[in-house]
CSV table of C-alpha atoms in Angstrom, one decimal:
chain,number,residue,atom,x,y,z
A,1,MET,CA,61.7,-62.6,89.9
A,2,ARG,CA,62.7,-65.4,87.8
A,3,LYS,CA,61.8,-68.4,90.4
A,4,ALA,CA,58.3,-66.1,91.0
A,5,CYS,CA,57.2,-66.0,87.4
A,6,LEU,CA,57.9,-70.1,87.3
A,7,ALA,CA,56.5,-70.7,90.1
A,8,LEU,CA,53.1,-68.7,88.6
A,9,LEU,CA,53.4,-70.6,85.2
A,10,LEU,CA,53.9,-73.7,87.4
A,11,ALA,CA,49.9,-73.0,88.9
A,12,ALA,CA,49.3,-71.9,85.6
A,13,SER,CA,49.4,-75.4,84.2
A,14,VAL,CA,48.8,-77.3,86.6
A,15,SER,CA,45.1,-75.7,87.6
A,16,PRO,CA,43.5,-77.1,84.9
A,17,ALA,CA,44.6,-80.4,85.7
A,18,LEU,CA,43.3,-80.3,89.1
A,19,ALA,CA,39.6,-78.5,88.3
A,20,GLN,CA,39.4,-81.8,85.9
A,21,ASP,CA,40.0,-84.1,88.9
A,22,LYS,CA,37.4,-83.1,90.7
A,23,THR,CA,35.6,-86.0,92.5
A,24,PHE,CA,32.0,-87.2,91.7
A,25,ASP,CA,30.0,-89.5,93.9
A,26,LEU,CA,27.4,-90.9,92.1
A,27,LYS,CA,23.9,-91.7,93.4
A,28,ILE,CA,22.3,-94.8,91.5
A,29,SER,CA,18.6,-95.9,92.2
A,30,HIS,CA,16.5,-98.5,90.9
A,31,TRP,CA,13.3,-99.7,92.3
A,32,VAL,CA,14.0,-103.5,92.2
A,33,PRO,CA,15.3,-105.5,94.4
A,34,ALA,CA,19.3,-105.6,95.2
A,35,SER,CA,19.1,-109.4,94.0
A,36,HIS,CA,17.8,-108.8,90.7
A,37,PRO,CA,20.2,-108.7,88.1
A,38,LEU,CA,19.9,-104.7,87.0
A,39,GLN,CA,22.1,-105.1,90.8
A,40,LYS,CA,25.1,-105.9,89.2
A,41,SER,CA,24.7,-104.1,86.1
A,42,LEU,CA,24.0,-101.0,87.6
A,43,GLU,CA,27.0,-102.0,89.5
A,44,ASP,CA,29.4,-102.7,87.2
A,45,TRP,CA,28.4,-100.2,84.6
A,46,ALA,CA,29.9,-97.6,88.4
A,47,ALA,CA,32.7,-99.5,88.1
A,48,ALA,CA,33.2,-99.0,84.2
A,49,VAL,CA,32.5,-95.6,84.8
A,50,GLU,CA,35.2,-95.0,87.8
A,51,LYS,CA,38.2,-96.5,85.9
A,52,ASP,CA,37.4,-94.6,82.6
A,53,SER,CA,37.4,-91.7,84.8
A,54,GLY,CA,40.8,-92.3,86.6
A,55,GLY,CA,38.9,-92.9,89.6
A,56,THR,CA,37.4,-89.9,90.2
A,57,ILE,CA,34.2,-91.1,89.5
A,58,LYS,CA,32.4,-93.5,91.8
A,59,GLY,CA,28.7,-95.0,92.1
A,60,LYS,CA,26.7,-96.1,95.4
A,61,VAL,CA,23.7,-98.5,93.8
A,62,PHE,CA,20.2,-97.6,95.8
A,63,PRO,CA,17.6,-101.1,95.4
A,64,ALA,CA,14.8,-101.6,96.3
A,65,GLN,CA,12.8,-98.1,96.0
A,66,GLN,CA,14.8,-96.8,98.9
A,67,LEU,CA,15.4,-93.1,97.3
A,68,GLY,CA,12.1,-93.4,96.0
A,69,LYS,CA,9.4,-94.5,94.2
A,70,ALA,CA,9.3,-96.3,91.1
A,71,PHE,CA,7.1,-94.1,88.8
A,72,ASP,CA,8.7,-91.0,90.5
A,73,HIS,CA,12.3,-92.2,89.2
A,74,TYR,CA,12.5,-90.2,86.2
A,75,ASP,CA,11.8,-86.8,87.7
A,76,MET,CA,14.2,-87.8,91.0
A,77,ALA,CA,17.0,-87.6,87.8
A,78,ARG,CA,15.6,-84.6,86.6
A,79,ASP,CA,15.3,-83.2,89.4
A,80,GLY,CA,18.9,-84.4,91.4
A,81,ILE,CA,17.4,-86.7,94.3
A,82,ALA,CA,19.4,-89.1,92.6
A,83,ASP,CA,22.6,-89.0,89.8
A,84,VAL,CA,21.5,-91.6,87.6
A,85,THR,CA,17.8,-94.4,87.9
A,86,TYR,CA,16.7,-97.0,86.1
A,87,VAL,CA,13.4,-95.8,84.8
A,88,ASN,CA,9.9,-98.0,83.1
A,89,PRO,CA,8.9,-94.9,80.6
A,90,GLY,CA,5.6,-97.3,80.2
A,91,TYR,CA,4.4,-96.7,84.0
A,92,GLN,CA,4.0,-93.3,82.8
A,93,PRO,CA,1.0,-93.7,79.8
A,94,GLY,CA,1.1,-90.8,77.4
A,95,ARG,CA,4.7,-89.0,78.8
A,96,PHE,CA,7.2,-90.9,76.2
A,97,PRO,CA,5.1,-92.0,73.5
A,98,ILE,CA,7.6,-92.4,71.1
A,99,ILE,CA,9.7,-94.9,73.4
A,100,GLY,CA,6.3,-96.8,73.6
A,101,ALA,CA,7.0,-98.5,70.1
A,102,GLY,CA,9.3,-100.9,71.8
A,103,GLU,CA,6.0,-102.4,74.1
A,104,LEU,CA,4.0,-103.0,71.3
A,105,PRO,CA,3.3,-106.7,70.6
A,106,PHE,CA,4.9,-109.8,69.1
A,107,LEU,CA,7.8,-107.0,67.5
A,108,ILE,CA,11.0,-108.2,70.0
A,109,SER,CA,12.7,-111.0,70.3
A,110,ASP,CA,15.6,-110.6,71.5
A,111,ALA,CA,16.7,-109.2,74.8
A,112,LYS,CA,20.2,-108.7,73.6
A,113,GLY,CA,19.3,-108.0,70.2
A,114,GLY,CA,16.2,-105.7,71.5
A,115,SER,CA,18.5,-103.4,73.5
A,116,MET,CA,20.5,-102.8,71.1
A,117,GLY,CA,18.1,-102.2,68.2
A,118,LEU,CA,15.8,-100.1,70.6
A,119,ASP,CA,18.4,-98.0,71.8
A,120,ALA,CA,20.3,-97.2,68.5
A,121,TRP,CA,16.6,-96.1,67.4
A,122,TYR,CA,15.5,-94.2,70.5
A,123,ARG,CA,18.7,-92.4,70.7
A,124,LYS,CA,17.4,-88.7,68.2
A,125,PHE,CA,14.3,-89.3,70.0
A,126,ALA,CA,15.6,-89.1,73.4
A,127,GLU,CA,16.4,-85.9,72.7
A,128,LYS,CA,13.4,-84.2,72.5
A,129,GLU,CA,11.2,-86.6,74.7
A,130,MET,CA,13.5,-87.3,77.4
A,131,LYS,CA,14.8,-84.1,77.3
A,132,ASP,CA,14.7,-83.2,80.9
A,133,VAL,CA,18.4,-85.6,81.5
A,134,LYS,CA,21.0,-86.8,80.5
A,135,TYR,CA,20.1,-90.0,78.3
A,136,CYS,CA,22.2,-93.1,78.8
A,137,LEU,CA,20.7,-96.1,77.2
A,138,ALA,CA,17.3,-97.8,76.7
A,139,PHE,CA,17.1,-101.9,76.7
A,140,VAL,CA,14.6,-104.7,77.2
A,141,HIS,CA,13.8,-107.9,78.8
A,142,SER,CA,13.3,-111.2,77.5
A,143,PRO,CA,9.7,-111.2,75.8
A,144,SER,CA,6.9,-111.8,78.6
A,145,SER,CA,3.3,-112.7,78.4
A,146,PHE,CA,0.0,-113.1,81.3
A,147,HIS,CA,0.3,-115.1,84.0
A,148,SER,CA,-2.9,-115.7,86.1
A,149,ARG,CA,-4.2,-116.8,89.4
A,150,THR,CA,-7.7,-118.0,89.3
A,151,LYS,CA,-8.3,-118.2,85.4
A,152,LYS,CA,-6.2,-119.4,82.1
A,153,ILE,CA,-5.7,-117.4,79.8
A,154,VAL,CA,-5.5,-118.8,75.7
A,155,ASN,CA,-7.6,-116.9,73.4
A,156,PRO,CA,-8.0,-112.7,73.5
A,157,GLU,CA,-12.1,-113.0,74.3
A,158,ASP,CA,-10.5,-114.3,77.9
A,159,VAL,CA,-9.4,-111.4,79.2
A,160,LYS,CA,-12.8,-110.2,79.4
A,161,GLY,CA,-14.0,-109.4,82.8
A,162,LEU,CA,-10.2,-110.1,84.6
A,163,LYS,CA,-8.0,-107.0,86.7
A,164,ILE,CA,-4.7,-108.0,84.7
A,165,ARG,CA,-2.1,-105.5,86.9
A,166,PRO,CA,-0.3,-104.1,82.9
A,167,ALA,CA,3.1,-104.2,82.8
A,168,HIS,CA,3.1,-101.1,80.7
A,169,ALA,CA,1.2,-98.3,78.8
A,170,THR,CA,0.7,-100.6,75.8
A,171,MET,CA,-0.2,-103.2,78.0
A,172,ALA,CA,-2.8,-101.6,80.0
A,173,ASN,CA,-4.5,-100.2,76.3
A,174,PHE,CA,-5.0,-104.0,75.2
A,175,VAL,CA,-6.4,-105.8,78.1
A,176,THR,CA,-8.5,-102.8,77.9
A,177,SER,CA,-9.9,-103.6,74.3
A,178,LEU,CA,-10.1,-107.3,75.5
A,179,GLY,CA,-12.8,-106.1,77.6
A,180,GLY,CA,-10.2,-106.9,81.5
A,181,THR,CA,-9.9,-104.1,83.9
A,182,ASN,CA,-6.4,-102.5,84.8
A,183,VAL,CA,-4.3,-102.5,88.2
A,184,GLN,CA,-2.3,-99.7,88.0
A,185,SER,CA,0.8,-100.7,90.7
A,186,SER,CA,4.8,-101.3,90.4
A,187,ALA,CA,6.6,-104.8,90.0
A,188,PRO,CA,7.5,-104.9,94.1
A,189,GLU,CA,3.3,-104.8,94.5
A,190,VAL,CA,2.5,-107.3,92.4
A,191,ARG,CA,2.4,-110.3,94.8
A,192,ASP,CA,0.3,-108.7,97.2
A,193,ILE,CA,-2.0,-107.4,94.9
A,194,ILE,CA,-2.7,-110.1,93.1
A,195,GLU,CA,-2.9,-112.1,96.7
A,196,ARG,CA,-5.7,-110.0,98.3
A,197,GLY,CA,-7.6,-110.5,95.0
A,198,VAL,CA,-7.0,-107.0,93.8
A,199,ALA,CA,-5.7,-108.3,90.3
A,200,ASP,CA,-6.3,-111.3,89.1
A,201,GLY,CA,-3.0,-112.0,86.9
A,202,VAL,CA,-0.1,-110.1,85.5
A,203,THR,CA,2.2,-109.1,82.3
A,204,PHE,CA,5.3,-110.4,83.8
A,205,PRO,CA,8.8,-111.7,82.7
A,206,TRP,CA,9.8,-115.1,84.0
A,207,GLY,CA,12.5,-115.1,86.5
A,208,SER,CA,11.2,-111.8,87.5
A,209,LEU,CA,8.1,-113.7,88.3
A,210,VAL,CA,10.0,-116.1,90.7
A,211,LEU,CA,12.3,-113.2,91.8
A,212,PHE,CA,9.2,-111.5,93.7
A,213,GLY,CA,7.2,-114.1,94.7
A,214,ILE,CA,4.4,-113.7,92.0
A,215,ASP,CA,4.7,-116.8,91.3
A,216,LYS,CA,3.7,-117.8,95.0
A,217,VAL,CA,0.0,-116.3,93.9
A,218,THR,CA,-0.6,-117.2,90.5
A,219,LYS,CA,-1.1,-120.8,88.4
A,220,TYR,CA,-1.6,-120.0,84.8
A,221,ASP,CA,1.6,-119.2,83.0
A,222,MET,CA,1.6,-118.3,79.0
A,223,GLU,CA,4.4,-119.2,77.6
A,224,ALA,CA,4.0,-117.0,74.5
A,225,PRO,CA,6.3,-113.8,73.5
A,226,LEU,CA,3.3,-111.5,73.8
A,227,TYR,CA,5.6,-108.2,74.6
A,228,THR,CA,8.7,-106.4,76.0
A,229,THR,CA,9.2,-103.5,78.4
A,230,THR,CA,11.3,-101.1,77.4
A,231,PHE,CA,13.8,-99.2,80.1
A,232,VAL,CA,15.8,-96.3,80.3
A,233,PHE,CA,18.9,-95.4,82.3
A,234,VAL,CA,18.9,-91.2,82.5
A,235,ILE,CA,21.4,-89.5,84.2
A,236,ASN,CA,21.0,-86.0,85.7
A,237,LYS,CA,22.0,-83.6,83.8
A,238,ASP,CA,23.1,-80.8,86.4
A,239,LYS,CA,25.8,-83.2,87.9
A,240,TYR,CA,27.0,-84.4,84.1
A,241,ASN,CA,27.3,-80.5,82.2
A,242,ALA,CA,29.1,-80.0,86.0
A,243,MET,CA,31.9,-82.6,84.7
A,244,SER,CA,34.8,-82.2,82.8
A,245,ASP,CA,35.1,-83.3,79.1
A,246,LYS,CA,37.3,-86.4,80.0
A,247,GLN,CA,34.4,-87.7,82.9
A,248,LYS,CA,31.6,-86.4,80.3
A,249,ALA,CA,33.9,-89.0,77.7
A,250,ALA,CA,33.6,-91.7,80.7
A,251,ILE,CA,30.2,-91.5,81.2
A,252,ASP,CA,29.7,-91.6,77.2
A,253,LYS,CA,31.5,-94.5,76.8
A,254,ASN,CA,29.4,-96.3,79.1
A,255,CYS,CA,26.5,-95.6,77.9
A,256,THR,CA,26.3,-96.7,74.2
A,257,VAL,CA,24.4,-99.6,72.3
A,258,GLU,CA,26.9,-102.2,72.9
A,259,THR,CA,26.7,-101.3,76.9
A,260,ALA,CA,22.5,-101.8,76.1
A,261,GLY,CA,23.2,-105.2,74.7
A,262,ALA,CA,25.4,-106.4,77.8
A,263,VAL,CA,22.6,-104.7,79.8
A,264,GLY,CA,19.7,-106.6,78.1
A,265,GLU,CA,21.7,-109.4,77.4
A,266,HIS,CA,22.2,-110.4,80.9
A,267,TRP,CA,18.6,-109.7,82.6
A,268,GLY,CA,17.4,-111.8,79.5
A,269,LYS,CA,19.1,-114.9,80.2
A,270,PHE,CA,17.7,-114.6,83.9
A,271,GLU,CA,14.3,-114.4,82.9
A,272,ASP,CA,15.1,-117.0,80.5
A,273,ALA,CA,16.1,-119.2,82.9
A,274,GLY,CA,12.9,-118.8,85.0
A,275,ILE,CA,10.5,-120.4,82.3
A,276,ASP,CA,11.9,-124.1,84.1
A,277,LYS,CA,12.1,-122.7,87.1
A,278,VAL,CA,8.3,-121.9,86.8
A,279,LYS,CA,8.3,-125.3,85.3
A,280,ALA,CA,9.0,-127.6,88.1
A,281,GLU,CA,6.8,-126.2,90.4
A,282,SER,CA,4.0,-128.8,90.9
A,283,ASN,CA,1.1,-125.9,91.4
A,284,HIS,CA,1.5,-124.0,87.9
A,285,GLU,CA,0.7,-125.0,84.4
A,286,VAL,CA,2.4,-123.8,81.4
A,287,TYR,CA,0.7,-123.6,78.1
A,288,LYS,CA,2.1,-122.9,74.9
A,289,LEU,CA,-0.2,-121.1,72.2
A,290,THR,CA,-1.1,-123.4,68.6
A,291,PRO,CA,-0.4,-120.7,65.7
A,292,GLU,CA,-4.1,-120.2,65.2
A,293,GLN,CA,-4.0,-119.2,68.6
A,294,ILE,CA,-0.9,-117.0,68.4
A,295,ALA,CA,-2.7,-115.5,64.8
A,296,ALA,CA,-6.3,-114.5,66.9
A,297,TRP,CA,-3.6,-112.7,69.6
A,298,LYS,CA,-2.0,-110.8,66.7
A,299,LYS,CA,-5.0,-109.4,65.5
A,300,ALA,CA,-6.1,-108.3,68.3
A,301,ALA,CA,-2.9,-106.3,69.3
A,302,GLU,CA,-3.3,-105.0,65.5
A,303,PRO,CA,-5.3,-101.5,66.4
A,304,LEU,CA,-2.3,-101.3,69.8
A,305,VAL,CA,-0.3,-99.9,66.5
A,306,LYS,CA,-2.8,-97.3,65.8
A,307,THR,CA,-2.7,-96.2,69.2
A,308,TRP,CA,1.0,-95.4,69.3
A,309,GLY,CA,0.6,-93.6,65.7
A,310,ASP,CA,-1.5,-91.3,66.9
A,311,GLY,CA,0.9,-90.5,70.8
A,312,ALA,CA,4.0,-90.6,68.5
A,313,LYS,CA,2.3,-88.0,65.9
A,314,LYS,CA,1.6,-85.9,69.2
A,315,ALA,CA,5.1,-85.9,70.0
A,316,GLY,CA,6.3,-84.5,66.3
A,317,ALA,CA,7.1,-88.1,65.0
A,318,ASP,CA,6.1,-89.3,61.5
A,319,PRO,CA,5.3,-92.4,63.0
A,320,ASP,CA,4.9,-95.0,60.4
A,321,ALA,CA,8.7,-93.9,59.3
A,322,THR,CA,9.6,-94.5,62.8
A,323,LEU,CA,8.5,-97.8,63.2
A,324,ALA,CA,9.6,-98.6,59.8
A,325,GLU,CA,12.9,-97.2,61.2
A,326,LEU,CA,12.8,-99.2,64.8
A,327,LYS,CA,12.7,-102.9,62.8
A,328,ALA,CA,14.8,-101.7,60.5
A,329,SER,CA,17.2,-101.6,63.5
A,330,LEU,CA,15.7,-104.4,65.4
A,331,LYS,CA,16.5,-106.6,62.1
A,332,LYS,CA,19.6,-105.2,62.0
A,333,TYR,CA,20.5,-106.6,65.3
A,334,ASN,CA,18.7,-110.3,64.3
A,335,ALA,CA,16.0,-109.8,66.9
A,336,LEU,CA,13.0,-108.6,64.5
A,337,ALA,CA,10.3,-111.2,65.8
A,338,GLU,CA,8.1,-113.2,62.6
């Protein structure tokens, strides 16, 4: 009888531990090539989570739209098609208006600090704006600009009449306001639409310009910190909620401002290295803008702040206070553009 009681007590004490040790195999999806720096960042993220969870959470990265189209990655995480996804919120204009502040021209100066500043600021807004998923972190790439095929873009009025593939909703609004036409496509499709003449140019970061082969179909490259693009990692809520507290803690430990900075820095170095690669190509003309030309671009971009503010207000945010908070966060991490 005594042995039976001891056995029951032992079973009762062991069962919760066994329940916490349930193994999760995460499908991690992104839409850029496996040769992109994001692949390693996600592999490193999965390895860190596996280590911190005592080996009970494993992850496999699926690159290059294997699990779904670039535009669908937020919904893929929401619906459980993938467990962790890489999302460009600006691919769906109007759906995530608040984080769109990170897309405003001449705002963010640096990939690492910009990622940390953006992520630290956005966390409280993500709870509402991305409530369908478990928010992990946000980041940006290095400041980037225009690359075109047939016409050199120096002044804002040079965009008039051109067909441009914009990086996100804010740049799309900018192109329209300058008299250009937007051509929508995901990053993997850009080379094709320029080569076929569907688009005359693109806003794109430097390293990725080479990686995606877009440098083969463009000629003129503006070297100016015109814009950045916001990105997020998000997680399927049901999968996260099914985990033990210890496992959730392993996820949370790798969804921090510091992790956002590491992802942004790794990608930023890759993009910055692309500038010299493009300059070395004989068929490319890389050009800087004069202070007067920069001033003209900044003035032309001013209405975008109001457009963003209108969207943020509809989402329940105070535009002036929200943008001031973002600028303060960017300044804290030395990434607020002058």
